[in-house]
Amino acid sequence: MKRNVRVSIIGGSGYAGGELLRILLFHPDVTIHQVTSRQFVGEQVSRAHPNLRRVTSLTFCRMEDLVPCDVLFIALPNGVSMGYMHDVMLKAKYVIDLGADFRLKDQNIFDRWYHAGHQAPSLLPRFVSGLAELHRKELSKARLVACAGCEATVSILTLYPLVKHGLIRGDQIIIDAKMSSSQGGNTPGLASHHPERHGVVRSYRPTDHRHSAEIEQELSLYDKSIRVSVSATTIEMVRGLLVTIHTVPRGEITEKDLWQVYREEYQNEPFVRIIKEREGIYRYPEPKLLTGTNYCDIGFA
């Protein structure tokens, strides 16, 4: 891809869009071309993201006013981008969707988990998963990219080396996810209201979490028996995610075996870190330390 890449963002006023905007504004090879928002049309992006005051003078525009660019990011709520995709993909050579609409390859599986008919099913097979650690070769040639979900990203990256090297049983995987409030987006609701959220430890989705399908889709490339059970709990944390995964080994596994497979898969990956200290309070991954970074920390016991 050429340097000085012209990038536009659809849906730049939300949490995901704002974080994406912050990262790209400081990227040496990127120029932000346009950012859309229905709520803040004509206002500076700092109106929605005060942390960007004096960082940029960009103003929000309407999606209808988008002009061609090199890369188009879409940061819209789930179920929205599929209605626009056929049109907006004409605006850029590369399209990267941060939402869930194109993560699943099978239309029937999508309909089952999201309880809605897909509006652009012909595009599903054309999207490549945005997990570079698993799909770097495909991504180098991809025009359409679907970013992985939050719980799915952490779970897939953690399980991938174990599944690929056959260390664990694929049909007995339990995933316990502790979720932060920002994962629900910036639209106010009773569940995010401070008196309701403060101090909470709430079972959000004890069974049938949507990201189960995404995790199974990616890991089944290495083990067809993959079946996961995801339980999601909301806690009093604004940003980040802590996932604890319980697995059953196929045979005897030593700590050396675990280090070996994780190092083999991630030693050259810039954003994946294996964390296992012998002492101290940060012996295992801690979401608080990762806020505002690109890192995914993985530990094991």
mmCIF file of C-alpha atoms in Angstrom:
data_model
loop_
_atom_site.group_PDB
_atom_site.id
_atom_site.type_symbol
_atom_site.label_atom_id
_atom_site.label_comp_id
_atom_site.label_asym_id
_atom_site.label_seq_id
_atom_site.Cartn_x
_atom_site.Cartn_y
_atom_site.Cartn_z
ATOM 1 C CA MET A 1 0.000 0.000 0.000
ATOM 2 C CA LYS A 2 1.312 3.445 -0.885
ATOM 3 C CA ARG A 3 2.429 6.007 1.674
ATOM 4 C CA ASN A 4 0.239 8.991 2.593
ATOM 5 C CA VAL A 5 -2.872 6.839 2.528
ATOM 6 C CA ARG A 6 -6.126 8.802 2.372
ATOM 7 C CA VAL A 7 -8.529 7.376 4.954
ATOM 8 C CA SER A 8 -12.176 8.132 5.687
ATOM 9 C CA ILE A 9 -14.313 6.870 8.574
ATOM 10 C CA ILE A 10 -18.051 6.215 8.535
ATOM 11 C CA GLY A 11 -19.432 6.512 12.059
ATOM 12 C CA GLY A 12 -16.648 8.474 13.700
ATOM 13 C CA SER A 13 -18.537 9.797 16.721
ATOM 14 C CA GLY A 14 -18.784 6.531 18.680
ATOM 15 C CA TYR A 15 -16.233 4.945 20.983
ATOM 16 C CA ALA A 16 -14.718 2.656 18.337
ATOM 17 C CA GLY A 17 -14.694 5.391 15.709
ATOM 18 C CA GLY A 18 -13.117 7.859 18.114
ATOM 19 C CA GLU A 19 -10.335 5.492 19.143
ATOM 20 C CA LEU A 20 -9.684 4.648 15.496
ATOM 21 C CA LEU A 21 -9.541 8.355 14.694
ATOM 22 C CA ARG A 22 -7.061 8.994 17.520
ATOM 23 C CA ILE A 23 -4.750 6.218 16.334
ATOM 24 C CA LEU A 24 -4.860 7.228 12.673
ATOM 25 C CA LEU A 25 -4.286 10.929 13.362
ATOM 26 C CA PHE A 26 -0.861 10.025 14.732
ATOM 27 C CA HIS A 27 0.011 7.510 12.008
ATOM 28 C CA PRO A 28 2.849 8.899 9.856
ATOM 29 C CA ASP A 29 1.532 7.358 6.628
ATOM 30 C CA VAL A 30 -2.136 8.323 6.974
ATOM 31 C CA THR A 31 -4.143 11.430 6.121
ATOM 32 C CA ILE A 32 -7.692 11.532 7.495
ATOM 33 C CA HIS A 33 -9.857 12.634 4.588
ATOM 34 C CA GLN A 34 -13.413 12.634 5.952
ATOM 35 C CA VAL A 35 -15.298 11.494 9.054
ATOM 36 C CA THR A 36 -19.061 11.027 9.109
ATOM 37 C CA SER A 37 -21.622 11.389 11.880
ATOM 38 C CA ARG A 38 -25.387 11.813 11.696
ATOM 39 C CA GLN A 39 -25.549 13.547 15.071
ATOM 40 C CA PHE A 40 -22.660 16.021 14.704
ATOM 41 C CA VAL A 41 -22.764 17.040 11.017
ATOM 42 C CA GLY A 42 -20.783 20.248 10.483
ATOM 43 C CA GLU A 43 -19.218 20.213 13.958
ATOM 44 C CA GLN A 44 -15.571 19.589 14.754
ATOM 45 C CA VAL A 45 -14.671 16.030 15.725
ATOM 46 C CA SER A 46 -13.547 17.341 19.118
ATOM 47 C CA ARG A 47 -17.238 17.959 19.860
ATOM 48 C CA ALA A 48 -17.657 14.187 20.181
ATOM 49 C CA HIS A 49 -14.064 13.469 21.230
ATOM 50 C CA PRO A 50 -12.745 16.226 23.539
ATOM 51 C CA ASN A 51 -9.397 14.427 23.813
ATOM 52 C CA LEU A 52 -8.749 15.518 20.202
ATOM 53 C CA ARG A 53 -9.015 19.264 20.890
ATOM 54 C CA ARG A 54 -6.310 21.120 18.964
ATOM 55 C CA VAL A 55 -5.149 17.809 17.503
ATOM 56 C CA THR A 56 -7.247 18.210 14.361
ATOM 57 C CA SER A 57 -9.620 20.730 12.792
ATOM 58 C CA LEU A 58 -11.622 18.034 10.977
ATOM 59 C CA THR A 59 -15.397 18.413 10.959
ATOM 60 C CA PHE A 60 -18.001 15.682 10.677
ATOM 61 C CA CYS A 61 -19.812 15.297 7.367
ATOM 62 C CA ARG A 62 -22.792 13.306 6.113
ATOM 63 C CA MET A 63 -22.235 9.846 4.691
ATOM 64 C CA GLU A 64 -23.839 11.074 1.474
ATOM 65 C CA ASP A 65 -21.016 13.610 1.095
ATOM 66 C CA LEU A 66 -18.212 11.044 1.049
ATOM 67 C CA VAL A 67 -15.785 11.310 -1.842
ATOM 68 C CA PRO A 68 -13.401 8.563 -3.022
ATOM 69 C CA CYS A 69 -10.481 7.657 -0.756
ATOM 70 C CA ASP A 70 -7.901 4.888 -0.443
ATOM 71 C CA VAL A 71 -9.207 3.134 2.682
ATOM 72 C CA LEU A 72 -12.681 3.388 4.164
ATOM 73 C CA PHE A 73 -13.305 2.319 7.765
ATOM 74 C CA ILE A 74 -16.856 1.623 8.927
ATOM 75 C CA ALA A 75 -17.623 1.947 12.648
ATOM 76 C CA LEU A 76 -21.407 1.624 12.724
ATOM 77 C CA PRO A 77 -23.646 -0.324 15.127
ATOM 78 C CA ASN A 78 -24.243 -3.992 14.360
ATOM 79 C CA GLY A 79 -26.788 -4.541 11.603
ATOM 80 C CA VAL A 80 -26.272 -1.181 9.900
ATOM 81 C CA SER A 81 -23.276 -1.461 7.578
ATOM 82 C CA MET A 82 -24.693 -4.372 5.563
ATOM 83 C CA GLY A 83 -27.435 -2.077 4.288
ATOM 84 C CA TYR A 84 -24.891 0.372 2.859
ATOM 85 C CA MET A 85 -22.014 -1.899 1.885
ATOM 86 C CA HIS A 86 -22.770 -2.310 -1.828
ATOM 87 C CA ASP A 87 -22.754 1.484 -2.204
ATOM 88 C CA VAL A 88 -19.912 2.528 0.100
ATOM 89 C CA MET A 89 -17.485 -0.082 -1.208
ATOM 90 C CA LEU A 90 -17.457 1.925 -4.440
ATOM 91 C CA LYS A 91 -15.866 4.816 -2.544
ATOM 92 C CA ALA A 92 -12.565 3.105 -1.723
ATOM 93 C CA LYS A 93 -10.219 0.395 -2.893
ATOM 94 C CA TYR A 94 -10.110 -1.085 0.613
ATOM 95 C CA VAL A 95 -13.000 -1.288 3.085
ATOM 96 C CA ILE A 96 -12.530 -2.288 6.740
ATOM 97 C CA ASP A 97 -15.676 -2.914 8.787
ATOM 98 C CA LEU A 98 -15.310 -2.765 12.570
ATOM 99 C CA GLY A 99 -18.817 -4.141 13.181
ATOM 100 C CA ALA A 100 -20.228 -7.662 13.219
ATOM 101 C CA ASP A 101 -22.091 -7.667 9.905
ATOM 102 C CA PHE A 102 -19.447 -9.466 7.837
ATOM 103 C CA ARG A 103 -17.529 -11.528 10.395
ATOM 104 C CA LEU A 104 -19.381 -14.774 9.707
ATOM 105 C CA LYS A 105 -18.995 -16.499 6.344
ATOM 106 C CA ASP A 106 -22.217 -18.527 6.450
ATOM 107 C CA GLN A 107 -25.492 -16.635 6.031
ATOM 108 C CA ASN A 108 -27.473 -19.264 7.936
ATOM 109 C CA ILE A 109 -25.124 -19.037 10.910
ATOM 110 C CA PHE A 110 -25.388 -15.237 10.844
ATOM 111 C CA ASP A 111 -29.188 -15.367 10.756
ATOM 112 C CA ARG A 112 -29.216 -17.806 13.673
ATOM 113 C CA TRP A 113 -26.975 -15.777 15.958
ATOM 114 C CA TYR A 114 -28.137 -12.266 15.038
ATOM 115 C CA HIS A 115 -31.825 -13.127 14.513
ATOM 116 C CA ALA A 116 -32.035 -11.140 11.288
ATOM 117 C CA GLY A 117 -31.740 -11.838 7.593
ATOM 118 C CA HIS A 118 -28.489 -10.583 6.106
ATOM 119 C CA GLN A 119 -28.997 -7.756 3.605
ATOM 120 C CA ALA A 120 -25.826 -8.429 1.605
ATOM 121 C CA PRO A 121 -25.243 -12.207 1.773
ATOM 122 C CA SER A 122 -23.306 -12.304 -1.501
ATOM 123 C CA LEU A 123 -20.534 -10.265 0.134
ATOM 124 C CA LEU A 124 -20.017 -12.540 3.159
ATOM 125 C CA PRO A 125 -17.489 -14.892 1.486
ATOM 126 C CA ARG A 126 -15.501 -11.937 0.142
ATOM 127 C CA PHE A 127 -14.592 -10.519 3.548
ATOM 128 C CA VAL A 128 -11.350 -11.601 5.235
ATOM 129 C CA SER A 129 -11.015 -11.682 9.021
ATOM 130 C CA GLY A 130 -8.944 -8.782 10.338
ATOM 131 C CA LEU A 131 -6.902 -10.978 12.700
ATOM 132 C CA ALA A 132 -3.478 -10.545 11.118
ATOM 133 C CA GLU A 133 -1.932 -13.168 13.391
ATOM 134 C CA LEU A 134 -4.043 -15.810 11.620
ATOM 135 C CA HIS A 135 -4.734 -14.256 8.222
ATOM 136 C CA ARG A 136 -1.739 -12.107 7.311
ATOM 137 C CA LYS A 137 -1.287 -13.713 3.884
ATOM 138 C CA GLU A 138 -4.961 -13.337 2.941
ATOM 139 C CA LEU A 139 -5.082 -9.781 4.285
ATOM 140 C CA SER A 140 -2.182 -8.738 2.075
ATOM 141 C CA LYS A 141 -4.447 -9.344 -0.936
ATOM 142 C CA ALA A 142 -7.838 -8.516 0.578
ATOM 143 C CA ARG A 143 -10.001 -5.624 -0.459
ATOM 144 C CA LEU A 144 -12.744 -6.236 2.128
ATOM 145 C CA VAL A 145 -11.843 -6.813 5.795
ATOM 146 C CA ALA A 146 -14.066 -7.633 8.777
ATOM 147 C CA CYS A 147 -12.505 -6.809 12.141
ATOM 148 C CA ALA A 148 -12.979 -9.468 14.797
ATOM 149 C CA GLY A 149 -15.177 -8.920 17.845
ATOM 150 C CA CYS A 150 -13.724 -8.083 21.245
ATOM 151 C CA GLU A 151 -14.290 -11.360 23.119
ATOM 152 C CA ALA A 152 -13.610 -13.254 19.909
ATOM 153 C CA THR A 153 -10.239 -11.567 19.360
ATOM 154 C CA VAL A 154 -8.959 -12.374 22.843
ATOM 155 C CA SER A 155 -10.317 -15.920 22.808
ATOM 156 C CA ILE A 156 -9.056 -16.781 19.330
ATOM 157 C CA LEU A 157 -5.557 -15.435 19.945
ATOM 158 C CA THR A 158 -5.338 -17.330 23.230
ATOM 159 C CA LEU A 159 -6.631 -20.639 21.892
ATOM 160 C CA TYR A 160 -5.091 -20.594 18.418
ATOM 161 C CA PRO A 161 -1.625 -22.000 19.356
ATOM 162 C CA LEU A 162 -3.172 -24.661 21.588
ATOM 163 C CA VAL A 163 -5.663 -25.783 18.952
ATOM 164 C CA LYS A 164 -3.260 -25.600 16.023
ATOM 165 C CA HIS A 165 -0.714 -27.799 17.800
ATOM 166 C CA GLY A 166 -3.338 -30.243 19.083
ATOM 167 C CA LEU A 167 -2.669 -29.704 22.781
ATOM 168 C CA ILE A 168 -6.304 -29.416 23.911
ATOM 169 C CA ARG A 169 -9.656 -31.019 23.209
ATOM 170 C CA GLY A 170 -11.653 -28.876 20.827
ATOM 171 C CA ASP A 171 -15.065 -29.886 22.142
ATOM 172 C CA GLN A 172 -14.573 -28.897 25.789
ATOM 173 C CA ILE A 173 -13.710 -25.190 25.887
ATOM 174 C CA ILE A 174 -15.311 -22.836 28.416
ATOM 175 C CA ILE A 175 -14.749 -19.089 28.014
ATOM 176 C CA ASP A 176 -15.495 -16.720 30.913
ATOM 177 C CA ALA A 177 -15.437 -13.086 29.732
ATOM 178 C CA LYS A 178 -15.440 -10.070 32.068
ATOM 179 C CA MET A 179 -16.678 -7.098 30.043
ATOM 180 C CA SER A 180 -16.274 -3.333 30.412
ATOM 181 C CA SER A 181 -19.019 -0.743 29.938
ATOM 182 C CA SER A 182 -17.568 0.824 26.772
ATOM 183 C CA GLN A 183 -18.215 -2.413 24.890
ATOM 184 C CA GLY A 184 -21.898 -1.486 24.891
ATOM 185 C CA GLY A 185 -21.264 1.661 22.831
ATOM 186 C CA ASN A 186 -22.022 5.302 23.657
ATOM 187 C CA THR A 187 -25.819 5.224 23.318
ATOM 188 C CA PRO A 188 -27.230 5.732 26.837
ATOM 189 C CA GLY A 189 -29.473 3.060 28.323
ATOM 190 C CA LEU A 190 -30.652 1.735 31.663
ATOM 191 C CA ALA A 191 -27.876 -0.863 31.810
ATOM 192 C CA SER A 192 -25.223 1.850 31.341
ATOM 193 C CA HIS A 193 -26.868 4.386 33.683
ATOM 194 C CA HIS A 194 -24.351 5.144 36.460
ATOM 195 C CA PRO A 195 -26.578 4.206 39.444
ATOM 196 C CA GLU A 196 -27.322 0.881 37.750
ATOM 197 C CA ARG A 197 -23.798 0.186 36.526
ATOM 198 C CA HIS A 198 -21.720 1.328 39.501
ATOM 199 C CA GLY A 199 -20.346 -1.582 41.524
ATOM 200 C CA VAL A 200 -22.050 -4.141 39.333
ATOM 201 C CA VAL A 201 -21.047 -7.745 38.653
ATOM 202 C CA ARG A 202 -23.870 -8.775 36.330
ATOM 203 C CA SER A 203 -24.380 -11.864 34.192
ATOM 204 C CA TYR A 204 -24.839 -10.259 30.803
ATOM 205 C CA ARG A 205 -24.938 -13.339 28.585
ATOM 206 C CA PRO A 206 -24.375 -16.541 30.591
ATOM 207 C CA THR A 207 -25.023 -18.685 27.487
ATOM 208 C CA ASP A 208 -25.402 -18.315 23.712
ATOM 209 C CA HIS A 209 -23.030 -15.401 23.249
ATOM 210 C CA ARG A 210 -22.837 -14.305 19.603
ATOM 211 C CA HIS A 211 -19.066 -14.382 19.521
ATOM 212 C CA SER A 212 -19.198 -18.158 20.002
ATOM 213 C CA ALA A 213 -19.897 -18.509 16.274
ATOM 214 C CA GLU A 214 -16.935 -16.346 15.331
ATOM 215 C CA ILE A 215 -14.555 -18.217 17.632
ATOM 216 C CA GLU A 216 -15.702 -21.580 16.294
ATOM 217 C CA GLN A 217 -15.447 -20.377 12.696
ATOM 218 C CA GLU A 218 -11.815 -19.318 13.047
ATOM 219 C CA LEU A 219 -10.566 -22.205 15.191
ATOM 220 C CA SER A 220 -12.360 -24.864 13.148
ATOM 221 C CA LEU A 221 -9.782 -24.192 10.435
ATOM 222 C CA TYR A 222 -7.423 -26.204 12.679
ATOM 223 C CA ASP A 223 -9.809 -28.555 14.500
ATOM 224 C CA LYS A 224 -13.235 -29.459 13.109
ATOM 225 C CA SER A 225 -14.441 -30.583 16.545
ATOM 226 C CA ILE A 226 -14.283 -27.060 18.003
ATOM 227 C CA ARG A 227 -17.207 -26.176 20.276
ATOM 228 C CA VAL A 228 -17.043 -23.312 22.768
ATOM 229 C CA SER A 229 -19.279 -22.128 25.577
ATOM 230 C CA VAL A 230 -19.005 -18.390 26.258
ATOM 231 C CA SER A 231 -20.279 -16.754 29.439
ATOM 232 C CA ALA A 232 -20.131 -12.939 29.569
ATOM 233 C CA THR A 233 -20.269 -10.898 32.771
ATOM 234 C CA THR A 234 -20.290 -7.100 32.973
ATOM 235 C CA ILE A 235 -18.134 -5.579 35.690
ATOM 236 C CA GLU A 236 -17.264 -2.094 36.923
ATOM 237 C CA MET A 237 -14.582 -1.388 34.332
ATOM 238 C CA VAL A 238 -14.829 1.231 31.583
ATOM 239 C CA ARG A 239 -12.358 -0.128 29.036
ATOM 240 C CA GLY A 240 -10.763 -3.488 28.426
ATOM 241 C CA LEU A 241 -11.669 -7.144 28.628
ATOM 242 C CA LEU A 242 -10.489 -10.034 30.784
ATOM 243 C CA VAL A 243 -11.120 -13.529 29.443
ATOM 244 C CA THR A 244 -10.403 -16.706 31.407
ATOM 245 C CA ILE A 245 -10.509 -19.867 29.308
ATOM 246 C CA HIS A 246 -10.789 -23.393 30.721
ATOM 247 C CA THR A 247 -9.607 -26.248 28.495
ATOM 248 C CA VAL A 248 -8.996 -29.997 28.716
ATOM 249 C CA PRO A 249 -5.565 -31.238 27.548
ATOM 250 C CA ARG A 250 -5.349 -34.174 25.154
ATOM 251 C CA GLY A 251 -2.453 -35.570 27.159
ATOM 252 C CA GLU A 252 0.199 -34.491 29.617
ATOM 253 C CA ILE A 253 1.300 -30.890 28.969
ATOM 254 C CA THR A 254 4.231 -29.174 30.643
ATOM 255 C CA GLU A 255 4.834 -25.457 31.086
ATOM 256 C CA LYS A 256 7.671 -25.818 28.593
ATOM 257 C CA ASP A 257 5.204 -27.160 26.005
ATOM 258 C CA LEU A 258 2.986 -24.115 26.456
ATOM 259 C CA TRP A 259 5.873 -21.670 26.168
ATOM 260 C CA GLN A 260 7.024 -23.445 23.030
ATOM 261 C CA VAL A 261 3.738 -23.190 21.107
ATOM 262 C CA TYR A 262 3.058 -19.598 22.155
ATOM 263 C CA ARG A 263 6.562 -18.502 21.233
ATOM 264 C CA GLU A 264 6.381 -20.302 17.908
ATOM 265 C CA GLU A 265 3.198 -18.482 16.924
ATOM 266 C CA TYR A 266 3.728 -15.060 18.501
ATOM 267 C CA GLN A 267 7.431 -14.319 18.924
ATOM 268 C CA ASN A 268 7.358 -12.118 15.809
ATOM 269 C CA GLU A 269 3.946 -10.569 16.434
ATOM 270 C CA PRO A 270 4.315 -6.954 17.606
ATOM 271 C CA PHE A 271 1.017 -6.693 19.496
ATOM 272 C CA VAL A 272 0.756 -10.065 21.271
ATOM 273 C CA ARG A 273 2.639 -10.503 24.551
ATOM 274 C CA ILE A 274 2.906 -13.644 26.675
ATOM 275 C CA ILE A 275 2.681 -12.718 30.361
ATOM 276 C CA LYS A 276 3.715 -15.092 33.146
ATOM 277 C CA GLU A 277 5.718 -13.567 35.972
ATOM 278 C CA ARG A 278 6.807 -15.626 38.966
ATOM 279 C CA GLU A 279 5.913 -12.976 41.545
ATOM 280 C CA GLY A 280 4.220 -9.602 41.988
ATOM 281 C CA ILE A 281 0.626 -8.467 41.439
ATOM 282 C CA TYR A 282 0.926 -8.451 37.637
ATOM 283 C CA ARG A 283 1.790 -12.117 37.164
ATOM 284 C CA TYR A 284 -1.037 -12.472 34.657
ATOM 285 C CA PRO A 285 -2.665 -10.132 32.101
ATOM 286 C CA GLU A 286 -4.250 -6.997 33.562
ATOM 287 C CA PRO A 287 -6.694 -4.972 31.378
ATOM 288 C CA LYS A 288 -5.913 -1.732 33.218
ATOM 289 C CA LEU A 289 -2.368 -1.773 31.853
ATOM 290 C CA LEU A 290 -3.523 -2.095 28.240
ATOM 291 C CA THR A 291 -5.876 0.881 27.993
ATOM 292 C CA GLY A 292 -5.093 2.919 24.890
ATOM 293 C CA THR A 293 -2.626 0.373 23.492
ATOM 294 C CA ASN A 294 -2.771 -2.183 20.691
ATOM 295 C CA TYR A 295 -1.601 -5.037 22.907
ATOM 296 C CA CYS A 296 -3.274 -8.335 23.659
ATOM 297 C CA ASP A 297 -1.625 -9.952 26.685
ATOM 298 C CA ILE A 298 -1.938 -13.724 27.128
ATOM 299 C CA GLY A 299 -1.112 -15.754 30.222
ATOM 300 C CA PHE A 300 -1.535 -19.383 31.247
ATOM 301 C CA ALA A 301 -1.640 -21.485 34.395
#
